[in-house]
Coordinates of C-alpha atoms in Angstrom, one line a residue:
X1 CA -9.8 5.5 -27.4
X2 CA -10.0 2.2 -25.6
X3 CA -7.2 3.3 -23.3
X4 CA -9.0 6.5 -22.4
X5 CA -12.2 4.6 -21.7
X6 CA -10.3 2.2 -19.4
X7 CA -8.7 5.1 -17.5
X8 CA -12.1 6.8 -17.1
X9 CA -13.6 3.6 -15.7
X10 CA -10.7 3.2 -13.4
X11 CA -11.1 6.7 -12.2
X12 CA -14.8 6.2 -11.5
X13 CA -14.0 3.0 -9.6
X14 CA -11.4 4.8 -7.5
X15 CA -13.9 7.5 -6.5
X16 CA -16.5 4.9 -5.5
X17 CA -14.0 2.6 -3.9
X18 CA -14.8 3.5 -0.3
X19 CA -17.7 2.0 1.4
X20 CA -19.8 4.5 3.2
X21 CA -19.4 4.4 7.0
X22 CA -22.1 5.5 9.4
X23 CA -21.5 8.5 11.8
X24 CA -22.0 8.2 15.5
X25 CA -21.9 11.4 17.6
X26 CA -19.5 10.9 20.6
X27 CA -21.6 11.6 23.7
X28 CA -24.1 13.3 21.4
X29 CA -23.6 16.3 19.2
X30 CA -22.3 18.6 21.8
X31 CA -20.1 21.0 19.7
X32 CA -23.0 23.4 19.3
X33 CA -24.3 26.3 21.4
X34 CA -26.5 25.2 24.2
X35 CA -25.3 21.6 24.2
X36 CA -22.8 19.7 26.2
X37 CA -21.5 16.1 26.4
X38 CA -24.1 13.5 27.5
X39 CA -26.8 16.0 27.8
X40 CA -30.4 15.6 26.5
X41 CA -29.7 18.5 24.1
X42 CA -26.7 16.6 22.7
X43 CA -29.0 13.7 21.9
X44 CA -31.6 16.1 20.4
X45 CA -28.9 17.7 18.1
X46 CA -27.7 14.3 16.9
X47 CA -31.3 13.3 16.1
X48 CA -31.8 16.7 14.3
X49 CA -28.7 15.9 12.2
X50 CA -30.2 12.6 11.3
X51 CA -27.0 10.7 12.3
X52 CA -26.9 6.9 12.5
X53 CA -26.2 7.0 16.2
X54 CA -25.6 9.1 19.3
X55 CA -23.3 7.5 21.9
X56 CA -23.8 7.9 25.6
X57 CA -22.2 6.6 28.8
X58 CA -24.1 5.1 31.7
X59 CA -23.3 4.7 35.4
X60 CA -25.3 3.3 38.3
X61 CA -25.7 5.6 41.3
X62 CA -25.4 4.5 44.9
X63 CA -29.2 4.4 45.1
X64 CA -29.7 2.4 42.0
X65 CA -30.5 5.2 39.4
X66 CA -28.9 4.8 35.9
X67 CA -27.5 8.2 34.9
X68 CA -26.0 9.3 31.6
X69 CA -22.4 10.5 32.5
X70 CA -18.9 9.7 31.4
X71 CA -16.2 8.6 33.7
X72 CA -16.4 8.1 37.4
X73 CA -16.8 11.8 38.4
X74 CA -19.5 14.4 38.0
X75 CA -19.0 16.9 36.6
X76 CA -16.7 15.2 34.1
X77 CA -14.5 18.3 34.0
X78 CA -14.3 21.6 35.8
X79 CA -15.9 24.0 33.4
X80 CA -16.4 27.2 35.5
X81 CA -13.0 28.5 36.1
X82 CA -12.3 30.2 39.4
X83 CA -15.2 28.3 41.2
X84 CA -14.6 25.6 43.8
X85 CA -16.9 23.0 42.3
X86 CA -17.0 19.6 44.1
X87 CA -16.6 16.5 41.9
X88 CA -18.6 13.6 43.0
X89 CA -17.9 9.9 42.5
X90 CA -21.1 8.9 40.6
X91 CA -21.2 5.3 41.7
X92 CA -20.8 6.3 45.3
X93 CA -23.3 9.2 45.3
X94 CA -27.1 9.4 45.3
X95 CA -29.0 10.7 42.4
X96 CA -30.2 13.7 44.5
X97 CA -26.6 14.6 45.3
X98 CA -25.6 14.5 41.6
X99 CA -28.5 16.7 40.5
X100 CA -27.3 19.5 42.8
X101 CA -24.4 20.1 40.3
X102 CA -25.7 21.2 36.9
X103 CA -24.2 20.3 33.6
X104 CA -22.2 22.8 31.6
X105 CA -25.3 23.9 29.7
X106 CA -27.4 24.2 32.8
X107 CA -29.2 20.8 32.4
X108 CA -29.5 18.4 35.3
X109 CA -27.5 15.2 34.9
X110 CA -29.9 13.0 32.8
X111 CA -31.2 9.6 33.7
X112 CA -31.3 6.8 31.2
X113 CA -35.1 7.0 31.4
X114 CA -35.0 10.6 30.3
X115 CA -32.7 9.7 27.4
X116 CA -35.1 6.9 26.3
X117 CA -38.0 9.3 26.5
X118 CA -36.2 11.6 24.0
X119 CA -35.3 8.6 21.9
X120 CA -39.0 7.8 21.3
X121 CA -39.4 11.2 19.6
X122 CA -37.2 10.2 16.7
X123 CA -36.9 6.7 15.2
X124 CA -33.9 7.5 12.9
X125 CA -30.9 8.0 15.2
X126 CA -29.9 5.0 17.3
X127 CA -28.6 5.2 20.9
X128 CA -25.2 3.6 21.3
X129 CA -25.0 2.9 25.1
X130 CA -21.6 2.4 26.7
X131 CA -21.9 0.6 30.0
X132 CA -19.1 1.9 32.1
X133 CA -16.9 -0.3 34.3
X134 CA -18.3 -0.7 37.9
X135 CA -16.6 -1.9 41.1
X136 CA -17.8 -5.5 41.0
X137 CA -19.2 -8.0 38.5
X138 CA -22.4 -8.0 40.5
X139 CA -22.9 -4.2 40.0
X140 CA -22.1 -4.6 36.3
X141 CA -24.8 -7.4 36.0
X142 CA -27.2 -5.1 37.9
X143 CA -26.8 -2.2 35.5
X144 CA -27.0 -4.4 32.4
X145 CA -30.1 -6.1 33.6
X146 CA -31.8 -2.8 34.6
X147 CA -30.8 -1.2 31.3
X148 CA -32.0 -4.1 29.1
X149 CA -35.3 -4.1 30.9
X150 CA -35.8 -0.4 30.6
X151 CA -35.0 -0.4 26.9
X152 CA -37.6 -3.1 26.4
X153 CA -40.1 -1.2 28.5
X154 CA -39.8 1.8 26.2
X155 CA -40.1 -0.4 23.1
X156 CA -36.7 0.6 21.8
X157 CA -34.9 -2.8 21.4
X158 CA -34.3 -2.1 17.7
X159 CA -33.0 1.4 18.4
X160 CA -30.3 0.6 20.9
X161 CA -26.8 -0.9 20.5
X162 CA -24.3 -1.5 23.3
X163 CA -20.5 -1.1 23.8
X164 CA -18.3 -1.9 26.7
X165 CA -14.7 -2.2 27.8
X166 CA -15.2 -5.2 30.1
X167 CA -15.6 -8.6 28.5
X168 CA -17.8 -9.5 31.5
X169 CA -20.2 -6.7 30.6
X170 CA -20.2 -7.8 26.9
X171 CA -21.1 -11.4 28.0
X172 CA -23.9 -10.2 30.3
X173 CA -25.3 -8.0 27.6
X174 CA -25.2 -11.0 25.2
X175 CA -27.0 -13.1 27.9
X176 CA -29.7 -10.6 28.8
X177 CA -30.4 -8.5 25.7
X178 CA -32.6 -9.8 22.9
X179 CA -30.9 -12.2 20.5
X180 CA -29.2 -10.3 17.7
X181 CA -28.6 -7.1 19.7
X182 CA -25.4 -5.4 18.4
X183 CA -22.7 -5.5 21.1
X184 CA -19.2 -4.3 20.4
X185 CA -16.0 -4.6 22.5
X186 CA -14.0 -1.4 23.2
X187 CA -10.8 -2.2 24.9
X188 CA -8.6 -2.9 21.8
X189 CA -6.6 -5.8 23.2
X190 CA -8.3 -8.7 21.5
X191 CA -7.7 -9.8 17.9
X192 CA -10.5 -10.5 15.4
X193 CA -10.4 -14.2 16.0
X194 CA -10.9 -13.8 19.7
X195 CA -13.7 -11.3 19.4
X196 CA -15.5 -13.6 17.0
X197 CA -15.2 -16.3 19.6
X198 CA -16.8 -14.0 22.2
X199 CA -20.1 -14.3 20.2
X200 CA -20.6 -10.5 20.0
X201 CA -21.2 -8.4 16.9
X202 CA -18.0 -6.4 16.5
X203 CA -15.2 -4.2 17.7
X204 CA -15.2 -0.5 18.6
X205 CA -11.5 0.3 18.9
X206 CA -9.5 3.5 19.5
X207 CA -8.0 5.1 16.3
X208 CA -4.5 4.5 17.6
X209 CA -5.1 0.7 17.9
X210 CA -6.4 0.4 14.3
X211 CA -3.8 2.7 12.9
X212 CA -1.1 0.3 14.3
X213 CA -3.1 -2.8 13.2
X214 CA -5.1 -1.8 10.1
X215 CA -5.3 -5.5 8.9
X216 CA -7.7 -6.0 11.8
X217 CA -10.3 -4.0 10.0
X218 CA -10.7 -6.4 7.0
X219 CA -10.0 -9.4 9.2
X220 CA -13.0 -8.5 11.4
X221 CA -15.3 -7.8 8.4
X222 CA -14.3 -11.2 6.8
X223 CA -15.5 -12.8 10.0
X224 CA -18.8 -11.0 9.9
X225 CA -17.8 -8.5 12.7
X226 CA -18.5 -4.8 12.4
X227 CA -15.7 -2.2 12.9
X228 CA -16.3 1.1 14.7
X229 CA -13.4 3.5 15.5
X230 CA -13.2 6.2 18.2
X231 CA -12.8 9.1 18.7
X232 CA -11.8 10.5 15.3
X233 CA -12.1 14.3 14.9
X234 CA -9.5 15.8 12.6
X235 CA -9.6 15.7 8.8
X236 CA -6.5 13.6 8.2
X237 CA -7.6 10.9 10.6
X238 CA -11.1 10.9 9.3
X239 CA -9.9 10.5 5.7
X240 CA -7.7 7.6 6.8
X241 CA -10.5 5.6 8.5
X242 CA -12.9 6.3 5.6
X243 CA -10.3 4.9 3.2
X244 CA -9.9 1.8 5.4
X245 CA -13.5 1.0 5.0
X246 CA -14.6 1.0 8.6
X247 CA -18.3 0.5 9.3
X248 CA -18.8 3.3 11.9
X249 CA -17.0 6.4 12.9
X250 CA -17.5 7.8 16.4
X251 CA -16.6 11.5 16.4
X252 CA -16.9 14.7 18.3
X253 CA -17.1 16.4 14.9
X254 CA -20.0 14.8 13.1
X255 CA -20.4 17.8 10.7
X256 CA -16.9 17.3 9.2
X257 CA -17.2 13.5 9.2
X258 CA -20.5 13.6 7.3
X259 CA -19.0 16.1 4.8
X260 CA -16.0 14.0 4.1
X261 CA -18.0 10.8 3.8
X262 CA -20.2 12.5 1.2
X263 CA -17.1 13.7 -0.6
X264 CA -15.2 10.5 -0.6
X265 CA -17.9 7.9 -0.9
X266 CA -19.8 9.2 -4.0

């Protein structure tokens, strides 16, 4: 009888062994009709799902407007086959030039201000802002300063977190954002000890990096750093990162991620 009880307890412990990670929609929840990556609708859908976070990418235009767009080109991909659609370099184009090319769902390329306006309508889902690489440190400082000031203006300091590939951007965010603002490093080349020394809050590394170096997950957490992993979409990979006890999962498939977390983290 005692043996049966011990086995039952062990089974319960194994079911509840995984800490519950939070789900972040990669470029918003776009895998739904009427939505597309980095659109206002993608942010709305992430808010509607009640996710922990909705990630977005920001670039500074030639005329100083912060737009929500991934990569250096707009549109991010050619989505209307057979049409000769120009692709503009975002950082070398004006906002007016960019708005002439609609997003896949028909929206105009959004500004960060428009994103923050939508953020004010729901105080549950956080905005995870990735500050993209720019041509010079001066431009990166400019976009960081403008972003931090804009977030403060909208009263959303507690609803915004930051991620970046460049150490310089991380340091500028740490210098200019309110003390305690979460800032995570994306590039995947620094070990936990080094990231801790950067004085930021955590890592946000690609799945392949953490798969090769899974010990970094617990090593970060022991140092008080958070661990986010991107971009994890299929079931096997999602199960692995949940089992590893990461803090956040950035995914294009938040529905499946949420389902598996509920199943595995009872």
